[in-house]
Amino acid sequence: MFDTLSRQPDDPLLALIGLFRADPRPGKVDLGVGVYRDEAGRTPIFRAVKAAEKRLVETQPTKAYVGPEGDALFLERLWALTAGEAAGGLASTGVQTPGGSGALRLAADLMARMGVRRIWLGLPSWPNHAAIFKAAGVDVATYPFFDVPSQSVLFDRMEEALSGAAPGDAVLLHASCHNPTGAALSSAQWVAVSGLIAGRGLLPLVDIAYQGYGRGLDADAAGLRGLLAKVPEAFVAVSCSKSFGLYRERTGAIFATASSADSALTVRSNLVGLARTSYSMPPDHGAAVVATILGDDALKADWMAELEEMRGRIVSIRERLAKGLARRWQVLTAVAGQEGMFSLLPLEETDVMRLRAEHGIYMPGSGRINIAGLKSAEVDDVIAKFLNL
Ligand code: LMR
C-alpha cells in the first residue's frame, strides 16, 4: 500500500533549519525561520520561564492527564493578556492547543464542521496558513495585502476584495507583526476593516503569534481588541512560541467569542471533541509555565521587561538595516517603520540563492528576512552583501 504514496518535499521554511546547520562556514547568518536570537546568536530561555520551570519541578503534584481542553488557569490568564480589559465582558471560550498551528488547525476543523465554505487570506501570508485550511477542507480565497516593490499595504484593494466575500465566509487577519511583511494596519484601517467584517457578516480569525515584539504588548493587540468589540463571533489563535520563547514546548490556544455564553459553550464542546479525535490532549509543560508567569506579579514583570529588551533590539537593528539598504533601494526606508521579526525584501529568488551560496546568508526564497536573527555586529556586513548583489 505504501507504493501508492509519492515522496513529499520538505517544508521549504523548516528545511532552512537543516540547511543552515549543515553549512560549515563560520560567518554564516540565519535570517530564516522566525525565532528570536540574542547578540550571541542564541535563542534564550526567558529568565521568568526558567524560574517558573524550577517552581513547577518542585511543586507539581502529578503528571496525570489534564484533559482535552487544557489548563484552565493558562486559558484564563492568556485570554486576559490577549483580549485585555474587555476579556471578562465577552462571551468567550478557549481550548489549549499544541502551538499556534494547532490553534489554527482546530479553528479550520471547526469551520469545516460549521460549513464555512472559504477563508480569505491576505497575499502574501505565512505559507502554512493556506496549507492548514486546505488540509481541513476549507477553500482558500485571497485578498491583496502588501505590495513588495513599494513596501506598502494595499488597503483599498483589500477592502475591495473583502467586499466581494459572501456572508459566512471567514477572513484571516494578523493581529500585528505581520508574517512575512512586518507591515501593520493603521488604527483607522483596523476600524474600517472591522466595520466591513461586521457589516458583511464575515467570520474573522485573528492570528496573534508575536505579541510584544512589535509596538508593545497592548499595542500589538489593540486592533484585535477593537475588532472583537464590533463583531458577534470571532476566533483568535494565540501562539506562545515567540512571546514566551517556548517554541518547542508547543504552547498555544484557540479562543472564540460568541453572541451568548450558551453559544460559547457549544463552540467549546466542539473544539474539545475535535481535539480529542486529533491529538487527544495538548502538552502541559509550556502552558503550566505561562500560567505560572502570568499568575505571579514578579515573574510577569520580569518577563515583560525581557520581552521589551528583545523588542528594543529588533527596533534598533531595523533602523540600521533600513538606513543601509535604502542606499540601494530607497523604498526600504519603510523597513524601519515595519514591526516584529520580519520584512519582505524586493529580491529575486536568484538573489536569495546567491546570498546563500556565496555568503552563507540564509532566508526563504520569498525574500523574507528574520531581523530578530541578526546580531548587531553582523548588520553592516550583511548590508554590504545586499548592496553588492
Ligand atoms: C516562521 O514563519 O518562520 C515561523 O512561524 C516558524 C514556522 O513554523 O514556520
Short mmCIF file of C-alpha atoms and ligand atoms in Angstrom, two decimals:
data_model
loop_
_atom_site.label_atom_id
_atom_site.label_comp_id
_atom_site.label_asym_id
_atom_site.label_seq_id
_atom_site.Cartn_x
_atom_site.Cartn_y
_atom_site.Cartn_z
CA MET A 1 0.00 0.00 0.00
CA PHE A 2 2.84 2.41 0.70
CA ASP A 3 3.64 2.24 -3.02
CA THR A 4 0.54 4.34 -3.63
CA LEU A 5 2.33 7.27 -1.97
CA SER A 6 4.66 9.71 -3.63
CA ARG A 7 7.58 11.35 -1.82
CA GLN A 8 6.67 14.79 -0.43
CA PRO A 9 9.02 17.77 -0.46
CA ASP A 10 10.25 19.17 2.87
CA ASP A 11 8.50 22.30 4.11
CA PRO A 12 10.72 24.95 2.46
CA LEU A 13 10.79 27.17 5.56
CA LEU A 14 11.60 24.39 8.04
CA ALA A 15 14.13 22.88 5.62
CA LEU A 16 16.22 26.05 6.12
CA ILE A 17 16.97 24.93 9.70
CA GLY A 18 18.77 21.83 8.40
CA LEU A 19 20.49 23.63 5.52
CA PHE A 20 21.85 26.30 7.86
CA ARG A 21 23.08 23.73 10.39
CA ALA A 22 24.88 21.78 7.68
CA ASP A 23 26.76 24.86 6.39
CA PRO A 24 30.29 24.71 7.86
CA ARG A 25 31.15 28.38 7.16
CA PRO A 26 31.82 30.24 10.45
CA GLY A 27 30.41 33.60 9.28
CA LYS A 28 27.03 32.20 8.14
CA VAL A 29 23.94 34.25 9.01
CA ASP A 30 20.49 32.75 9.67
CA LEU A 31 17.66 35.06 8.58
CA GLY A 32 15.32 32.09 8.02
CA VAL A 33 12.80 30.62 10.44
CA GLY A 34 11.13 33.10 12.80
CA VAL A 35 12.90 32.63 16.10
CA TYR A 36 14.38 35.39 18.24
CA ARG A 37 18.14 35.38 18.72
CA ASP A 38 20.26 37.49 21.06
CA GLU A 39 23.60 39.19 20.40
CA ALA A 40 25.38 35.87 20.98
CA GLY A 41 23.19 34.17 18.37
CA ARG A 42 21.30 32.12 20.98
CA THR A 43 17.56 31.77 21.33
CA PRO A 44 17.43 32.49 25.06
CA ILE A 45 15.10 30.89 27.58
CA PHE A 46 13.36 33.80 29.34
CA ARG A 47 14.53 34.25 32.95
CA ALA A 48 10.89 34.06 34.06
CA VAL A 49 10.44 30.77 32.17
CA LYS A 50 13.45 29.23 33.94
CA ALA A 51 12.14 30.43 37.32
CA ALA A 52 8.65 29.09 36.59
CA GLU A 53 10.10 25.75 35.48
CA LYS A 54 12.08 25.43 38.72
CA ARG A 55 8.95 26.16 40.68
CA LEU A 56 6.99 23.57 38.71
CA VAL A 57 9.62 20.89 39.22
CA GLU A 58 9.42 21.47 42.96
CA THR A 59 5.68 21.80 43.34
CA GLN A 60 3.94 19.90 40.53
CA PRO A 61 2.00 17.17 42.30
CA THR A 62 1.24 14.83 39.38
CA LYS A 63 1.62 14.10 35.69
CA ALA A 64 -1.91 12.75 35.37
CA TYR A 65 -3.98 13.88 32.35
CA VAL A 66 -5.17 17.50 32.26
CA GLY A 67 -7.94 16.93 29.70
CA PRO A 68 -8.58 17.86 26.05
CA GLU A 69 -9.43 21.49 26.90
CA GLY A 70 -6.07 22.01 28.63
CA ASP A 71 -5.14 24.07 31.66
CA ALA A 72 -7.99 26.35 32.79
CA LEU A 73 -5.71 28.86 34.56
CA PHE A 74 -3.50 29.12 31.49
CA LEU A 75 -6.54 29.83 29.31
CA GLU A 76 -7.96 32.44 31.66
CA ARG A 77 -4.66 34.29 32.04
CA LEU A 78 -3.67 34.09 28.38
CA TRP A 79 -7.10 35.36 27.32
CA ALA A 80 -6.71 38.35 29.67
CA LEU A 81 -3.30 39.08 28.13
CA THR A 82 -4.72 38.85 24.61
CA ALA A 83 -8.13 40.49 24.93
CA GLY A 84 -7.13 42.99 27.63
CA GLU A 85 -9.69 44.75 29.80
CA ALA A 86 -12.57 43.59 27.61
CA ALA A 87 -11.71 39.91 28.25
CA GLY A 88 -14.22 39.39 31.06
CA GLY A 89 -17.05 41.17 29.26
CA LEU A 90 -17.01 38.98 26.16
CA ALA A 91 -18.86 35.67 25.86
CA SER A 92 -15.72 33.71 25.17
CA THR A 93 -14.26 30.28 25.38
CA GLY A 94 -10.84 28.80 24.82
CA VAL A 95 -9.08 25.50 24.34
CA GLN A 96 -5.36 24.95 24.81
CA THR A 97 -3.61 23.70 21.68
CA PRO A 98 -0.23 22.36 20.56
CA GLY A 99 1.18 25.75 19.50
CA GLY A 100 -0.39 28.40 17.30
CA SER A 101 -0.50 25.99 14.37
CA GLY A 102 -2.60 23.61 16.47
CA ALA A 103 -4.95 26.52 17.23
CA LEU A 104 -5.30 27.34 13.53
CA ARG A 105 -5.93 23.70 12.67
CA LEU A 106 -8.63 23.36 15.34
CA ALA A 107 -10.31 26.55 14.05
CA ALA A 108 -10.06 25.19 10.50
CA ASP A 109 -11.60 21.85 11.52
CA LEU A 110 -14.41 23.64 13.30
CA MET A 111 -15.02 25.90 10.30
CA ALA A 112 -15.30 22.80 8.11
CA ARG A 113 -17.82 21.33 10.55
CA MET A 114 -19.79 24.62 10.60
CA GLY A 115 -19.98 24.65 6.82
CA VAL A 116 -17.73 27.69 6.30
CA ARG A 117 -17.12 27.48 2.57
CA ARG A 118 -13.95 29.50 2.30
CA ILE A 119 -11.47 31.60 4.20
CA TRP A 120 -9.87 34.75 2.81
CA LEU A 121 -6.13 35.05 3.35
CA GLY A 122 -4.05 38.15 2.64
CA LEU A 123 -1.36 37.96 -0.01
CA PRO A 124 1.30 37.31 1.00
CA SER A 125 0.73 35.34 4.20
CA TRP A 126 2.56 32.68 6.21
CA PRO A 127 2.72 29.74 3.76
CA ASN A 128 1.33 27.28 6.32
CA HIS A 129 -1.93 29.26 6.62
CA ALA A 130 -3.25 28.14 3.24
CA ALA A 131 -1.93 24.61 3.78
CA ILE A 132 -3.73 24.23 7.12
CA PHE A 133 -7.12 25.35 5.78
CA LYS A 134 -6.85 23.23 2.65
CA ALA A 135 -5.92 20.21 4.78
CA ALA A 136 -9.10 20.78 6.82
CA GLY A 137 -11.21 21.00 3.66
CA VAL A 138 -11.84 24.77 3.78
CA ASP A 139 -11.30 26.51 0.44
CA VAL A 140 -8.88 29.42 0.37
CA ALA A 141 -9.57 32.75 -1.35
CA THR A 142 -7.11 35.62 -1.27
CA TYR A 143 -7.19 39.38 -0.82
CA PRO A 144 -4.30 41.68 -1.80
CA PHE A 145 -2.47 42.85 1.33
CA PHE A 146 1.03 44.07 0.58
CA ASP A 147 2.94 45.33 -2.44
CA VAL A 148 6.61 44.37 -2.17
CA PRO A 149 8.12 46.85 -4.70
CA SER A 150 6.51 49.84 -2.97
CA GLN A 151 6.56 48.25 0.54
CA SER A 152 3.00 49.39 1.15
CA VAL A 153 -0.25 47.92 2.45
CA LEU A 154 -2.83 47.64 -0.33
CA PHE A 155 -5.70 48.63 1.91
CA ASP A 156 -8.10 49.84 -0.78
CA ARG A 157 -7.68 46.61 -2.70
CA MET A 158 -8.03 44.57 0.48
CA GLU A 159 -11.33 46.31 1.24
CA GLU A 160 -12.49 45.87 -2.33
CA ALA A 161 -11.75 42.12 -2.28
CA LEU A 162 -13.39 41.57 1.12
CA SER A 163 -16.45 43.49 -0.07
CA GLY A 164 -16.89 40.62 -2.52
CA ALA A 165 -16.80 37.95 0.21
CA ALA A 166 -20.05 36.12 0.88
CA PRO A 167 -21.72 36.35 4.30
CA GLY A 168 -20.47 33.41 6.35
CA ASP A 169 -17.04 33.39 4.70
CA ALA A 170 -14.12 33.54 7.11
CA VAL A 171 -11.30 36.07 6.90
CA LEU A 172 -7.87 35.74 8.45
CA LEU A 173 -6.05 38.77 9.84
CA HIS A 174 -2.66 39.01 11.53
CA ALA A 175 -3.02 40.92 14.82
CA SER A 176 0.40 42.58 14.43
CA CYS A 177 3.98 41.82 13.37
CA HIS A 178 2.68 40.54 10.04
CA ASN A 179 4.37 37.38 8.78
CA PRO A 180 6.07 37.73 6.25
CA THR A 181 5.93 41.51 5.65
CA GLY A 182 6.10 43.30 9.04
CA ALA A 183 3.50 45.72 7.64
CA ALA A 184 0.85 46.94 10.05
CA LEU A 185 -2.68 48.21 9.54
CA SER A 186 -3.20 51.70 11.00
CA SER A 187 -5.80 52.18 13.76
CA ALA A 188 -8.14 53.75 11.20
CA GLN A 189 -7.68 50.76 8.89
CA TRP A 190 -8.46 48.34 11.74
CA VAL A 191 -11.66 50.27 12.44
CA ALA A 192 -12.60 50.21 8.76
CA VAL A 193 -11.90 46.52 8.22
CA SER A 194 -13.69 45.62 11.47
CA GLY A 195 -16.74 47.54 10.24
CA LEU A 196 -16.57 45.79 6.89
CA ILE A 197 -16.33 42.34 8.52
CA ALA A 198 -19.25 43.09 10.85
CA GLY A 199 -21.31 44.66 8.07
CA ARG A 200 -20.90 41.78 5.65
CA GLY A 201 -21.39 39.07 8.26
CA LEU A 202 -17.90 37.59 7.83
CA LEU A 203 -16.28 35.40 10.46
CA PRO A 204 -12.86 36.77 11.50
CA LEU A 205 -9.96 34.60 12.63
CA VAL A 206 -7.13 36.66 14.06
CA ASP A 207 -3.69 35.07 14.32
CA ILE A 208 -1.64 36.57 17.16
CA ALA A 209 1.79 34.95 17.31
CA TYR A 210 4.19 37.82 18.06
CA GLN A 211 2.50 39.86 20.81
CA GLY A 212 5.08 42.14 22.41
CA TYR A 213 7.58 42.14 19.53
CA GLY A 214 6.00 44.98 17.52
CA ARG A 215 4.94 48.14 19.39
CA GLY A 216 4.36 46.57 22.83
CA LEU A 217 2.08 44.02 24.49
CA ASP A 218 -1.08 46.14 24.47
CA ALA A 219 -0.43 48.00 21.23
CA ASP A 220 0.11 44.70 19.40
CA ALA A 221 -3.38 43.55 20.39
CA ALA A 222 -5.19 46.90 20.02
CA GLY A 223 -6.58 46.28 16.52
CA LEU A 224 -7.73 42.80 17.51
CA ARG A 225 -9.44 44.12 20.66
CA GLY A 226 -11.29 46.76 18.63
CA LEU A 227 -12.45 44.09 16.21
CA LEU A 228 -13.72 41.82 19.00
CA ALA A 229 -15.87 44.67 20.30
CA LYS A 230 -17.53 45.04 16.90
CA VAL A 231 -18.28 41.51 15.70
CA PRO A 232 -20.68 38.98 17.20
CA GLU A 233 -18.43 35.97 16.59
CA ALA A 234 -14.68 35.55 16.12
CA PHE A 235 -11.78 33.15 16.50
CA VAL A 236 -8.42 34.16 17.97
CA ALA A 237 -5.42 31.83 17.51
CA VAL A 238 -2.69 32.54 20.06
CA SER A 239 0.87 31.26 19.98
CA CYS A 240 3.21 31.44 22.99
CA SER A 241 6.19 30.27 20.91
CA LYS A 242 7.71 33.69 20.42
CA SER A 243 6.16 35.82 23.16
CA PHE A 244 7.29 33.38 25.86
CA GLY A 245 10.16 31.80 23.89
CA LEU A 246 8.52 28.37 24.30
CA TYR A 247 8.86 27.27 20.67
CA ARG A 248 9.47 23.55 21.17
CA GLU A 249 7.02 23.26 24.05
CA ARG A 250 4.15 23.76 21.58
CA THR A 251 2.07 26.16 23.64
CA GLY A 252 -0.96 27.97 22.26
CA ALA A 253 -4.72 28.31 22.39
CA ILE A 254 -7.74 28.83 20.21
CA PHE A 255 -10.27 31.28 21.63
CA ALA A 256 -13.72 32.10 20.31
CA THR A 257 -16.04 34.96 21.16
CA ALA A 258 -19.72 34.19 20.68
CA SER A 259 -23.02 36.04 20.85
CA SER A 260 -24.01 34.33 24.11
CA ALA A 261 -22.48 32.29 26.91
CA ASP A 262 -24.56 29.31 25.77
CA SER A 263 -23.23 29.56 22.21
CA ALA A 264 -19.67 29.81 23.57
CA LEU A 265 -20.21 26.54 25.47
CA THR A 266 -21.39 24.85 22.28
CA VAL A 267 -18.29 26.08 20.46
CA ARG A 268 -16.15 24.79 23.31
CA SER A 269 -17.72 21.33 23.24
CA ASN A 270 -17.00 21.09 19.53
CA LEU A 271 -13.39 22.27 19.90
CA VAL A 272 -12.86 19.74 22.69
CA GLY A 273 -14.32 16.95 20.53
CA LEU A 274 -12.09 17.89 17.61
CA ALA A 275 -9.04 17.95 19.86
CA ARG A 276 -9.93 14.51 21.22
CA THR A 277 -10.01 12.95 17.77
CA SER A 278 -6.87 14.74 16.62
CA TYR A 279 -4.25 14.66 19.39
CA SER A 280 -6.49 13.93 22.39
CA MET A 281 -4.87 16.42 24.76
CA PRO A 282 -2.32 19.21 24.46
CA PRO A 283 1.13 19.01 26.10
CA ASP A 284 1.09 20.51 29.59
CA HIS A 285 4.52 21.91 30.34
CA GLY A 286 4.56 25.17 28.34
CA ALA A 287 1.05 26.09 29.42
CA ALA A 288 1.90 25.45 33.07
CA VAL A 289 4.91 27.75 32.68
CA VAL A 290 2.82 30.54 31.10
CA ALA A 291 0.11 30.20 33.77
CA THR A 292 2.79 30.42 36.48
CA ILE A 293 4.37 33.55 34.98
CA LEU A 294 1.10 35.37 34.33
CA GLY A 295 -0.15 34.50 37.81
CA ASP A 296 2.85 35.95 39.64
CA ASP A 297 3.45 39.72 39.64
CA ALA A 298 7.23 39.48 39.95
CA LEU A 299 7.64 36.83 37.25
CA LYS A 300 5.26 38.68 34.97
CA ALA A 301 7.13 41.97 35.40
CA ASP A 302 10.44 40.25 34.66
CA TRP A 303 9.02 38.51 31.58
CA MET A 304 7.64 41.83 30.31
CA ALA A 305 10.98 43.58 30.88
CA GLU A 306 12.91 40.90 28.99
CA LEU A 307 10.41 40.91 26.12
CA GLU A 308 10.70 44.69 25.94
CA GLU A 309 14.50 44.41 25.72
CA MET A 310 14.12 41.98 22.81
CA ARG A 311 11.70 44.32 21.09
CA GLY A 312 14.15 47.19 21.54
CA ARG A 313 16.96 45.15 19.97
CA ILE A 314 14.80 44.37 16.94
CA VAL A 315 13.76 48.02 16.54
CA SER A 316 17.37 49.23 16.62
CA ILE A 317 18.50 46.62 14.07
CA ARG A 318 15.54 47.53 11.87
CA GLU A 319 16.61 51.17 11.88
CA ARG A 320 20.21 50.38 10.89
CA LEU A 321 19.13 47.91 8.24
CA ALA A 322 16.61 50.33 6.74
CA LYS A 323 19.19 53.10 6.52
CA GLY A 324 21.79 50.84 4.93
CA LEU A 325 19.51 49.08 2.44
CA ALA A 326 17.92 52.39 1.39
CA ARG A 327 21.26 53.32 -0.18
CA ARG A 328 20.30 50.90 -2.96
CA TRP A 329 16.53 50.53 -2.55
CA GLN A 330 15.14 53.91 -1.44
CA VAL A 331 11.81 52.23 -0.70
CA LEU A 332 13.39 50.13 2.05
CA THR A 333 13.40 53.10 4.43
CA ALA A 334 9.97 51.54 5.15
CA VAL A 335 11.70 48.64 6.96
CA ALA A 336 12.29 50.96 9.94
CA GLY A 337 8.56 51.57 10.35
CA GLN A 338 7.57 47.92 9.98
CA GLU A 339 7.22 45.76 13.08
CA GLY A 340 8.08 42.39 14.55
CA MET A 341 10.58 39.89 13.27
CA PHE A 342 10.03 40.05 9.53
CA SER A 343 10.36 42.23 6.48
CA LEU A 344 9.91 41.14 2.88
CA LEU A 345 12.64 42.45 0.61
CA PRO A 346 12.26 43.06 -3.14
CA LEU A 347 14.66 40.26 -4.10
CA GLU A 348 14.51 37.68 -6.88
CA GLU A 349 14.86 34.06 -5.86
CA THR A 350 18.19 34.02 -7.72
CA ASP A 351 19.42 36.83 -5.38
CA VAL A 352 18.35 34.77 -2.37
CA MET A 353 20.23 31.74 -3.69
CA ARG A 354 23.35 33.80 -4.43
CA LEU A 355 23.38 35.24 -0.91
CA ARG A 356 23.12 31.69 0.40
CA ALA A 357 25.75 30.15 -1.88
CA GLU A 358 28.30 32.98 -1.87
CA HIS A 359 27.92 34.43 1.62
CA GLY A 360 26.11 31.87 3.79
CA ILE A 361 23.16 34.25 4.34
CA TYR A 362 20.03 32.11 4.71
CA MET A 363 16.46 33.27 4.07
CA PRO A 364 13.43 31.75 2.35
CA GLY A 365 13.09 32.15 -1.43
CA SER A 366 10.37 34.77 -0.92
CA GLY A 367 12.97 37.31 0.26
CA ARG A 368 11.62 37.39 3.83
CA ILE A 369 14.26 38.22 6.42
CA ASN A 370 14.08 37.43 10.12
CA ILE A 371 15.50 40.62 11.58
CA ALA A 372 15.47 39.06 15.05
CA GLY A 373 18.11 36.61 13.79
CA LEU A 374 20.71 39.33 13.18
CA LYS A 375 23.44 40.29 15.64
CA SER A 376 24.38 43.99 15.78
CA ALA A 377 27.95 43.08 14.84
CA GLU A 378 26.74 41.48 11.60
CA VAL A 379 24.47 44.26 10.37
CA ASP A 380 27.00 46.33 8.39
CA ASP A 381 28.46 43.26 6.74
CA VAL A 382 25.02 41.90 5.79
CA ILE A 383 24.03 45.31 4.36
CA ALA A 384 27.21 45.34 2.25
CA LYS A 385 26.40 41.88 0.84
CA PHE A 386 22.88 43.01 -0.11
CA LEU A 387 24.19 46.21 -1.73
CA ASN A 388 26.67 44.21 -3.83
CA LEU A 389 24.12 41.80 -5.23
C1 LMR B 1 8.09 31.27 10.69
O1 LMR B 1 7.25 31.73 9.92
O2 LMR B 1 9.30 31.28 10.46
C2 LMR B 1 7.64 30.67 11.99
O3 LMR B 1 6.29 30.91 12.19
C3 LMR B 1 8.01 29.26 12.14
C4 LMR B 1 7.14 28.33 11.36
O4 LMR B 1 6.57 27.42 11.98
O5 LMR B 1 7.02 28.46 10.14
#
